[in-house]
Coordinates of C-alpha atoms in Angstrom, one line a residue:
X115 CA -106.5 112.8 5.0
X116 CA -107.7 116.2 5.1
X117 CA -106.5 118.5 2.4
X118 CA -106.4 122.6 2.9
X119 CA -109.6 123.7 0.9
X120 CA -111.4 120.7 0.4
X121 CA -114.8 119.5 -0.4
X122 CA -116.3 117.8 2.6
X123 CA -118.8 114.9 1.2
X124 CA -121.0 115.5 4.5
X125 CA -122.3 118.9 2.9
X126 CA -123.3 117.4 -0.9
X127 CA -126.9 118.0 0.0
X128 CA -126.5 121.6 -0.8
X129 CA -125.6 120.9 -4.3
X130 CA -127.6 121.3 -6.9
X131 CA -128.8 118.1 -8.2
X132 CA -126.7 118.2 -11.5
X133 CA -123.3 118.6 -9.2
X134 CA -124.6 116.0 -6.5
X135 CA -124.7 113.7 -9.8
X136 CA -121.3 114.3 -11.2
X137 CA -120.1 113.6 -7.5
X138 CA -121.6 110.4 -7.3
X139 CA -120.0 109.9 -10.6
X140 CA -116.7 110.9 -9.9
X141 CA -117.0 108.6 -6.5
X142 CA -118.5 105.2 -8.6
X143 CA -115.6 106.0 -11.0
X144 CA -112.7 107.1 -10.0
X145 CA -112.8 106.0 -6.7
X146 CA -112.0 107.6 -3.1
X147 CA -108.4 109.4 -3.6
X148 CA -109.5 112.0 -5.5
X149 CA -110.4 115.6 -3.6
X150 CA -112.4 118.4 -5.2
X151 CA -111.7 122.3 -4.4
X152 CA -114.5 124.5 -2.0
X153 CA -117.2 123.6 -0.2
X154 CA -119.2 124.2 -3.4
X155 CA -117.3 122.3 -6.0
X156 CA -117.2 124.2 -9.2
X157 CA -118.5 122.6 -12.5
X158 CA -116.4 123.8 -15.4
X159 CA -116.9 123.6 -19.3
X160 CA -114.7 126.2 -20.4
X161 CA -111.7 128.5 -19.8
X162 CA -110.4 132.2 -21.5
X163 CA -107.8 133.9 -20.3
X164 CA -107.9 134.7 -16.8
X165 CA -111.2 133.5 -16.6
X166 CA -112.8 129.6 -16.1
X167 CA -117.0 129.3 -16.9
X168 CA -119.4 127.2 -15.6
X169 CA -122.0 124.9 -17.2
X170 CA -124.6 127.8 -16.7
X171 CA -122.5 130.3 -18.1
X172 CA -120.7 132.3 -15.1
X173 CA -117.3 133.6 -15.3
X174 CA -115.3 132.8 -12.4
X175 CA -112.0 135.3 -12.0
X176 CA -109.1 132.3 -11.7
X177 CA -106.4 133.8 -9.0
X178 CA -105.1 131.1 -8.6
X179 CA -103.8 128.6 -11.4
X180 CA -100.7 128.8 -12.1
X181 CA -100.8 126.1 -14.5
X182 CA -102.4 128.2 -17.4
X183 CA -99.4 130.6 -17.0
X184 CA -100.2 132.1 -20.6
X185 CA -104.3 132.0 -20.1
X186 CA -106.5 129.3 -20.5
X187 CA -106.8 128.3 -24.2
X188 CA -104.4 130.3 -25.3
X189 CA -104.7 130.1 -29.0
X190 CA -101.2 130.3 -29.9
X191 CA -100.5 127.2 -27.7
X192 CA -103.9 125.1 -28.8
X193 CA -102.7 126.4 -32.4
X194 CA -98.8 124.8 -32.2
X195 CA -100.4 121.8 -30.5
X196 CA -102.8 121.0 -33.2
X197 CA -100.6 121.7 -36.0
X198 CA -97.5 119.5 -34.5
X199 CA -100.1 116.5 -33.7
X200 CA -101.3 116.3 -37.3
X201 CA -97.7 116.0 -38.7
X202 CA -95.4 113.9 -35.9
X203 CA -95.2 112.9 -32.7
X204 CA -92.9 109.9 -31.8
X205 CA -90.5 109.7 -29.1
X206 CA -86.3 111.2 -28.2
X207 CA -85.0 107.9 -30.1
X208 CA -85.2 109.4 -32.9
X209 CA -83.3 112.5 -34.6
X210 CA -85.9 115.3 -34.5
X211 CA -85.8 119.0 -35.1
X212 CA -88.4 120.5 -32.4
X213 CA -86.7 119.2 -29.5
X214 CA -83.3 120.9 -30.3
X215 CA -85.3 124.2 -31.0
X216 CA -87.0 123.9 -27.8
X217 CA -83.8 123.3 -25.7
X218 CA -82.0 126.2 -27.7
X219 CA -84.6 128.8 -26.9
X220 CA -85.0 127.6 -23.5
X221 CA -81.7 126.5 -21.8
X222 CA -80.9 130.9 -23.4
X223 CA -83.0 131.8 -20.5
X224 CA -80.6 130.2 -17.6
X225 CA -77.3 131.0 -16.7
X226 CA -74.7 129.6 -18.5
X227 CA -73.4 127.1 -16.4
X228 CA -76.9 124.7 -17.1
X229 CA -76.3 123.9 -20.2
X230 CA -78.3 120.6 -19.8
X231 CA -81.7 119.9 -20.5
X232 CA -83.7 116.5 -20.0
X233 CA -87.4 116.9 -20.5
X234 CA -90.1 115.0 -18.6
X235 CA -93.5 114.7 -18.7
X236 CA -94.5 115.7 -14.7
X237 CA -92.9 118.1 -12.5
X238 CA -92.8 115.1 -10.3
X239 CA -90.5 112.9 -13.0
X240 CA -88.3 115.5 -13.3
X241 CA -87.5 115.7 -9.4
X242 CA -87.1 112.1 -9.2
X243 CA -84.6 112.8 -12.0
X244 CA -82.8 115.3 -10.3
X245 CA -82.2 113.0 -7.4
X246 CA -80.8 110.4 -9.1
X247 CA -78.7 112.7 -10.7
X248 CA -77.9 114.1 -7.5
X249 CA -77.1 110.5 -6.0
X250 CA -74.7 109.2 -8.9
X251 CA -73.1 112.7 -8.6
X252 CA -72.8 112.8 -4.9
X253 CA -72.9 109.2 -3.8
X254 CA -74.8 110.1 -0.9
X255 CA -78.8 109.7 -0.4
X256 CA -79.4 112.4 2.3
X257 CA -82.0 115.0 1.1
X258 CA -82.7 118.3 3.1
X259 CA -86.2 119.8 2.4
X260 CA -88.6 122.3 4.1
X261 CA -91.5 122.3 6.1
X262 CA -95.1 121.4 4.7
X263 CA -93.3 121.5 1.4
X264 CA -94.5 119.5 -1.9
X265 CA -92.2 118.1 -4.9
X266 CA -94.5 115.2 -6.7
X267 CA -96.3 111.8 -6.0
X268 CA -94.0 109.5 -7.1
X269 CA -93.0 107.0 -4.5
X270 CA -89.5 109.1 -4.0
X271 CA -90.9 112.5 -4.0
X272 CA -93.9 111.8 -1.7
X273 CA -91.2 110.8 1.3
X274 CA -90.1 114.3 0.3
X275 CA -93.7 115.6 0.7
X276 CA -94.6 116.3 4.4
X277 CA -98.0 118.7 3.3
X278 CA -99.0 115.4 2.0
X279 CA -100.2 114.5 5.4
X280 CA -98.8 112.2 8.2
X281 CA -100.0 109.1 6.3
X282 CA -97.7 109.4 4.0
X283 CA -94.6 108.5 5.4
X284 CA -91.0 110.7 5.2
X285 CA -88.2 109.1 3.9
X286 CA -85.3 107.7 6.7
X287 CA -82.9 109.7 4.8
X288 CA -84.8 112.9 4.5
X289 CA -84.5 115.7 7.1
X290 CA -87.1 118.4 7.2
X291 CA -85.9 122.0 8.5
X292 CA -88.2 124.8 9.6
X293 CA -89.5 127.3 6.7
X294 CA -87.7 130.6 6.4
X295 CA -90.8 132.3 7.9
X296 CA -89.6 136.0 7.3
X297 CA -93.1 136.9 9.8
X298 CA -91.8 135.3 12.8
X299 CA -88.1 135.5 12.5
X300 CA -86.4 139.3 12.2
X301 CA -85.6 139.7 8.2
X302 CA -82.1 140.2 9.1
X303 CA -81.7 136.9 11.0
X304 CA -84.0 134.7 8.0
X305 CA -80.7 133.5 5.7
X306 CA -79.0 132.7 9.1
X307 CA -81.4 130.7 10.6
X308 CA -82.8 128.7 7.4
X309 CA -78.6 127.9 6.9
X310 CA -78.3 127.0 10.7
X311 CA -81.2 124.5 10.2
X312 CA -79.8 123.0 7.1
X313 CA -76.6 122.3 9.0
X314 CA -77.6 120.5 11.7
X315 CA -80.2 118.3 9.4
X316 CA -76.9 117.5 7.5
X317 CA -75.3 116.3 11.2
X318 CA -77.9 114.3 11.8
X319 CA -78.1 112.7 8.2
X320 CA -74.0 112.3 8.7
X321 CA -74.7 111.0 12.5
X322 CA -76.8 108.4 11.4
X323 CA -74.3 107.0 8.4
X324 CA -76.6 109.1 5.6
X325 CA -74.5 111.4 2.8
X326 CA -76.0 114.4 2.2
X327 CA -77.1 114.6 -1.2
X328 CA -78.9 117.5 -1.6
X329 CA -80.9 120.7 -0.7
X330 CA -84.4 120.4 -2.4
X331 CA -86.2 123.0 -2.2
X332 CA -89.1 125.2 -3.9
X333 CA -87.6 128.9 -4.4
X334 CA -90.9 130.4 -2.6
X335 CA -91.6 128.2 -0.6
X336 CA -95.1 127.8 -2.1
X337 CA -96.5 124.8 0.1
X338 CA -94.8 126.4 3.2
X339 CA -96.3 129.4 3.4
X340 CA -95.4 131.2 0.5
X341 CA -91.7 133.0 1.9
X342 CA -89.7 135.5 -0.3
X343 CA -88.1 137.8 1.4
X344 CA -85.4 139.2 2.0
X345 CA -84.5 138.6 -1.4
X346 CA -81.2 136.4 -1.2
X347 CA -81.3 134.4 2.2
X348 CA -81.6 131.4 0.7
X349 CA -77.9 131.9 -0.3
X350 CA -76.7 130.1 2.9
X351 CA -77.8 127.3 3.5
X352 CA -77.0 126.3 -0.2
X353 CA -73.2 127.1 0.9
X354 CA -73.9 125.3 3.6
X355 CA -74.9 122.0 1.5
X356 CA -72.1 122.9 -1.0
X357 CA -69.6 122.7 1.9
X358 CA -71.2 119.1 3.0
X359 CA -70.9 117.7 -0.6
X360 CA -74.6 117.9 -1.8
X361 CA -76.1 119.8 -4.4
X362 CA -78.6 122.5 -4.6
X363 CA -81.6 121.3 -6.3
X364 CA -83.7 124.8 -7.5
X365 CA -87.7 123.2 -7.8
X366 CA -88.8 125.8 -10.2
X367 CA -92.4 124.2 -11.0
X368 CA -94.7 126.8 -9.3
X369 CA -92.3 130.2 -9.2
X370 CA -90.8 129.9 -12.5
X371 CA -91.3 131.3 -16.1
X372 CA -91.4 134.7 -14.9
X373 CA -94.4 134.8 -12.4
X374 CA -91.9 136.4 -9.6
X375 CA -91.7 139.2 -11.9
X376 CA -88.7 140.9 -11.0
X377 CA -86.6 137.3 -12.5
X378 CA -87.6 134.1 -15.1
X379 CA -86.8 132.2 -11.9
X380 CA -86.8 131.9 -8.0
X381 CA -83.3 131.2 -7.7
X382 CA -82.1 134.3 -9.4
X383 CA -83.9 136.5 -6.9
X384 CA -81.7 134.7 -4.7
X385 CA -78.1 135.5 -6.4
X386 CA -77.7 131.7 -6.9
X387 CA -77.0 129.2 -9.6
X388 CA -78.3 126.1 -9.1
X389 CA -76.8 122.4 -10.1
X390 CA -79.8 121.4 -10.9
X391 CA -83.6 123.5 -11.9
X392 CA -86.6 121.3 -12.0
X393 CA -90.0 122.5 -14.0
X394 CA -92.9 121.8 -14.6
X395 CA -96.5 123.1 -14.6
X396 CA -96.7 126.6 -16.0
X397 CA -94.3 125.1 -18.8
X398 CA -96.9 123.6 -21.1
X399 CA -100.1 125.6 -19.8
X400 CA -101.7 122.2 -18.7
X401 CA -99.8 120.1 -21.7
X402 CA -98.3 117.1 -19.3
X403 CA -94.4 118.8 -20.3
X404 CA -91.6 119.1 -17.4
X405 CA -88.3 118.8 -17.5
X406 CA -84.5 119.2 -15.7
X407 CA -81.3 121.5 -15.8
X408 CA -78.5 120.3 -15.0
X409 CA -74.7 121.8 -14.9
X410 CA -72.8 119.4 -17.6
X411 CA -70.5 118.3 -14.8
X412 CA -74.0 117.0 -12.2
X413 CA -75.2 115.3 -15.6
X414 CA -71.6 113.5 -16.4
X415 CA -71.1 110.2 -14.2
X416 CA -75.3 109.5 -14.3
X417 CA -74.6 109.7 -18.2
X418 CA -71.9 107.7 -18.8
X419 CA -73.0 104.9 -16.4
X420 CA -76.7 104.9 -17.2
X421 CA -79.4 105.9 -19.9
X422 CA -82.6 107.5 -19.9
X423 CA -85.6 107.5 -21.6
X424 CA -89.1 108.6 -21.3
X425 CA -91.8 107.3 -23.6
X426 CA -93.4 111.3 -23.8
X427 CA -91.4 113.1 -22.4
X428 CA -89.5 115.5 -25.1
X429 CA -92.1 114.6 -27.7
X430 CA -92.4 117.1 -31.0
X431 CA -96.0 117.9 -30.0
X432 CA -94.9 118.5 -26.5
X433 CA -92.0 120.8 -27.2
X434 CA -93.8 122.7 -30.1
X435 CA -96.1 123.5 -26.6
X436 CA -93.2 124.6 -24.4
X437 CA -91.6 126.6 -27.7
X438 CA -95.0 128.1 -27.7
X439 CA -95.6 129.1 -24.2
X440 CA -92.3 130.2 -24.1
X441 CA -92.2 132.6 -26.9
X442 CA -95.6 133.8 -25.6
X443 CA -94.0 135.2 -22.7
X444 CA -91.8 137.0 -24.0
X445 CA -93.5 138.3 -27.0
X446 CA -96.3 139.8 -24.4
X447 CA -93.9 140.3 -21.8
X448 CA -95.7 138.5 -19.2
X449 CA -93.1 138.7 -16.8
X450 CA -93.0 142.5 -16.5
X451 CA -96.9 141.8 -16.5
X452 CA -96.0 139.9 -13.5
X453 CA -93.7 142.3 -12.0
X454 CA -96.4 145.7 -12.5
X455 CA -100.0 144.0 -12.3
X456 CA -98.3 142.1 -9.2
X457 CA -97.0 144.6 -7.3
X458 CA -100.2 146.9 -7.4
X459 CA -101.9 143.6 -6.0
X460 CA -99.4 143.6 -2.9
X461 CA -100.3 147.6 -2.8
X462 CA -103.6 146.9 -2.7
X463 CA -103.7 143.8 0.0
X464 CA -101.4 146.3 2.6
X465 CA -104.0 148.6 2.4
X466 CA -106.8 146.8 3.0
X467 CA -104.6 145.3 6.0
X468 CA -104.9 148.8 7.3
X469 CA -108.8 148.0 7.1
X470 CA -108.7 144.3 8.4
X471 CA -107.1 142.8 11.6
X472 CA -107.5 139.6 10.3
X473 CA -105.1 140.2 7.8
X474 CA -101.5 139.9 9.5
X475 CA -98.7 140.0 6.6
X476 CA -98.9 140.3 2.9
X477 CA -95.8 138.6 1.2
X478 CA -94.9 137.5 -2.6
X479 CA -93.2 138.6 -5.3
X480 CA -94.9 139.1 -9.2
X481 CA -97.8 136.9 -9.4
X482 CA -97.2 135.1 -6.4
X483 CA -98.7 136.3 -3.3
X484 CA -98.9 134.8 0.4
X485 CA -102.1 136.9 2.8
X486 CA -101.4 135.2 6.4
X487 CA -104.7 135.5 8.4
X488 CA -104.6 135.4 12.1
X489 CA -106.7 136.2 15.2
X490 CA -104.4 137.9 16.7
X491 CA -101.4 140.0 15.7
X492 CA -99.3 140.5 18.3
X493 CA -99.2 136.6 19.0
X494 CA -99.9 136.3 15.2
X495 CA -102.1 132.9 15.8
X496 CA -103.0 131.1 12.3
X497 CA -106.6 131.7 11.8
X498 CA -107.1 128.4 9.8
X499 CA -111.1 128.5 10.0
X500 CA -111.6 132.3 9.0
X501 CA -108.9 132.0 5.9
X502 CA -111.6 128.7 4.8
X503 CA -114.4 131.2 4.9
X504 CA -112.3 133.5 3.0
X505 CA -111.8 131.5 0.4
X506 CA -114.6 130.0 0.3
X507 CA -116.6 133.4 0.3
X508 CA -114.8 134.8 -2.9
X509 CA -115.4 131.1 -4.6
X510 CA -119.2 132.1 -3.5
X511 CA -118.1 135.9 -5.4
X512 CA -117.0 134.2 -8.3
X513 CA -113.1 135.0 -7.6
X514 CA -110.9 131.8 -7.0
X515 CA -107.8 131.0 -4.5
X516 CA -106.5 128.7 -2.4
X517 CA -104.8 128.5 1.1
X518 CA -101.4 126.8 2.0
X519 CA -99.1 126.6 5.0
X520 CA -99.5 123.3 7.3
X521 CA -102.3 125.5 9.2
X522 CA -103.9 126.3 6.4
X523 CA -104.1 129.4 7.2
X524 CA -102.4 131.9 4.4
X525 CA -104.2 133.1 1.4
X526 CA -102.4 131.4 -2.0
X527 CA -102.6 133.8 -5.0
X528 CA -101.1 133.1 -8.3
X529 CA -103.7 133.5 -11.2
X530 CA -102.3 133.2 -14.8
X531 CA -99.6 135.8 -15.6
X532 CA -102.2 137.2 -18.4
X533 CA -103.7 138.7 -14.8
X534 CA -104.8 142.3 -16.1
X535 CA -104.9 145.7 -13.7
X536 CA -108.8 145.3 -13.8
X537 CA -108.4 141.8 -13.0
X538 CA -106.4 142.8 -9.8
X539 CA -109.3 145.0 -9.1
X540 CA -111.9 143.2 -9.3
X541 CA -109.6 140.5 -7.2
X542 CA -108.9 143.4 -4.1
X543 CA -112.4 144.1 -4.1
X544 CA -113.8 141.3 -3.6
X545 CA -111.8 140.3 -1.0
X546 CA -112.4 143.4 0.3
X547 CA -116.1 142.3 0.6
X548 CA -115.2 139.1 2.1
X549 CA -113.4 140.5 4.7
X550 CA -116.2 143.1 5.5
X551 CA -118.8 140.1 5.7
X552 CA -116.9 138.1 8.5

């Protein structure tokens, strides 16, 4: 299975000896599942900030992980690790303090109808959560996702997975609808068209015996293409669900905790409260920590008829994490970060749009930016082999990203939300280079 920005074996012997080793390594190892990033792999030892280094002492310019929201060792987070590990860590069958404090601080930054928190350790656990939340709730099985979209690796989630690749198979009872591709379809028309898509995937659940269950979907469409506008379209087709009997499922794991800038999470650009918010990620900036939100009266049958528990997940050294992270961003006001730093970055890609054919729309909110490169933009035909030598060429410049779409052919930006005005750019002119050089 090819994946979008992938390391191809076939080109190892350009390597330098050291890397061709650690391949080899990895390969004798770990076997043949794994997949590295660019067609030069990058060997790192270390990561500051908005920066990663490599074993000769390079800085690379991280644009794009998402993960180490508040920078990489971020020395408020190592610190609350540390000191939590070397006094208690056990498990949620016991009566701890940390947890509670967590959930307090956190649960104050959603709207007050999820008043419910279950923490995980994967992004992926806590969708699998939500849907069997969602099916106790519901009593249907029917899920209704996007196209290309990602929400875990667990057996459940990757039926729900289609950028996973047609190996792995869908799900009978899960319906995939086109993405709200604001580039193709007139803004005006985007809310109606995503809503009329969700409608008939919930007839054809319903024609084959299947209850709807829910609307799962990741508030910008990351794995899609990256779609965020206009801001509220997504408003819809969540009625639309509502009406059928399923619930809205908000996946918050890659556009939450601010990075959209103008909101702590996708689904408030979108005038919306969900029934249930999954996270993940950006939550523990890379501490394995996720969780679910859940409205009290989603949560209430599942309760009642069944328990849960999860060896790690709500741990005291993992929630003195989150509780760090957490008051991290909004001590340094990463989210208004998000919002300023961000939108000078979109600024800065539409003008150099103006200097680049190749370039055909600049989308995103915050921190999160889609760049859709095609060869031509009146047909606006996905470019998927330029946007690899794009991204290859700025890995070449020391500046990382990624691609996504099904094509493969749109630019994915979302460095940490530490991301700094002179980080943005060095990030525009780089690219700026790149561009030139093709």
């Amino acid at each position: 299975m090819t994946m979008i920005n992938a390391y191809a074996p076939d080109s190892a012997g350009s390597l330098p000896e050291r890397e061709r080793a650690l391949i080899a390594r990895r390969e004798k190892l770990l076997g043949p599942a794994y997949r590295l990033f660019y067609a030069d792999p990058i060997h790192v030892v270390r990561g500051e900030g908005s920066s990663l280094y490599d074993a000769d002492g390079n800085r690379y310019l991280d644009a794009y992980n998402n993960v180490a929201s508040v920078g990489h060792s971020r020395p408020e987070v190592v610190e609350a690790m540390a000191r939590q590990a070397a006094v208690l860590n056990t498990h949620t069958r016991y009566l701890t303090d940390g947890i509670l404090d967590f959930a307090e601080a956190f649960l104050a930054e959603f709207p007050a109808e999820l008043s419910h928190l279950m923490l995980t350790c994967t992004g992926s656990e806590a969708n699998d959560l939500a849907l069997r939340v969602a099916r106790v709730h519901t009593g249907g099985t029917g899920v209704v996702i996007a196209h290309n979209a990602y929400h875990g690796v667990t057996a459940a989630l990757a039926e729900m997975s289609p950028s996973l690749g047609g190996a792995v198979k869908l799900g009978d009872h899960v319906r995939v609808v086109p993405a709200p591709d604001g580039y193709r379809i007139p803004e005006a028309e985007v809310g109606a068209a995503f809503a009329r898509s969700v409608e008939a995937a919930i007839a054809d659940l319903r024609e084959k015996g299947i209850a709807p269950a829910a609307l799962l979907v990741d508030t910008i469409f990351s794995s899609s293409g990256v779609f965020t506008d206009p801001a509220g379209f997504l408003a819809p087709a969540v009625e639309a669900m509502r009406k059928a009997g399923g619930l809205f499922i908000a996946d918050e794991v890659q556009p939450g905790f601010g990075r959209l800038g103008t909101h702590m999470w996708g689904f408030a650009r979108h005038g919306l409260v969900p029934d249930i918010v999954t996270v993940g990620k950006p939550m523990g900036n890379g501490h394995p920590v996720a969780g679910a939100v859940f409205r009290p009266e989603v949560i209430e049958a599942f309760g009642k008829s069944q328990r849960y528990f999860n060896t790690f997940g709500g741990n005291p050294v993992s929630c003195a994490v989150a509780l760090a992270v957490l008051r991290v961003i909004k001590a340094d006001r990463l989210q208004e970060n998000a919002l300023t730093v961000g939108t000078a970055m979109i600024e800065g890609l539409r003008a150099l749009a103006a200097k680049h054919d190749l370039i055909g729309d600049v989308r995103g909110s915050g921190l999160f930016i889609g760049v859709e490169l095609v060869r031509d933009r009146s047909l606006k035909t996905p470019a998927p082999e330029e946007t690899a030598r794009v991204v290859n060429g700025m890995r070449q410049r020391r500046v990382l990203i990624s691609a996504t779409g099904q094509e493969g052919h749109i630019l994915k930006i979302r460095p940490p939300l530490v991301f700094s005005a002179e980080d943005a750019t060095l990030f525009l002119t780089t690219l700026d280079e790149v561009l030139a050089a093709l």
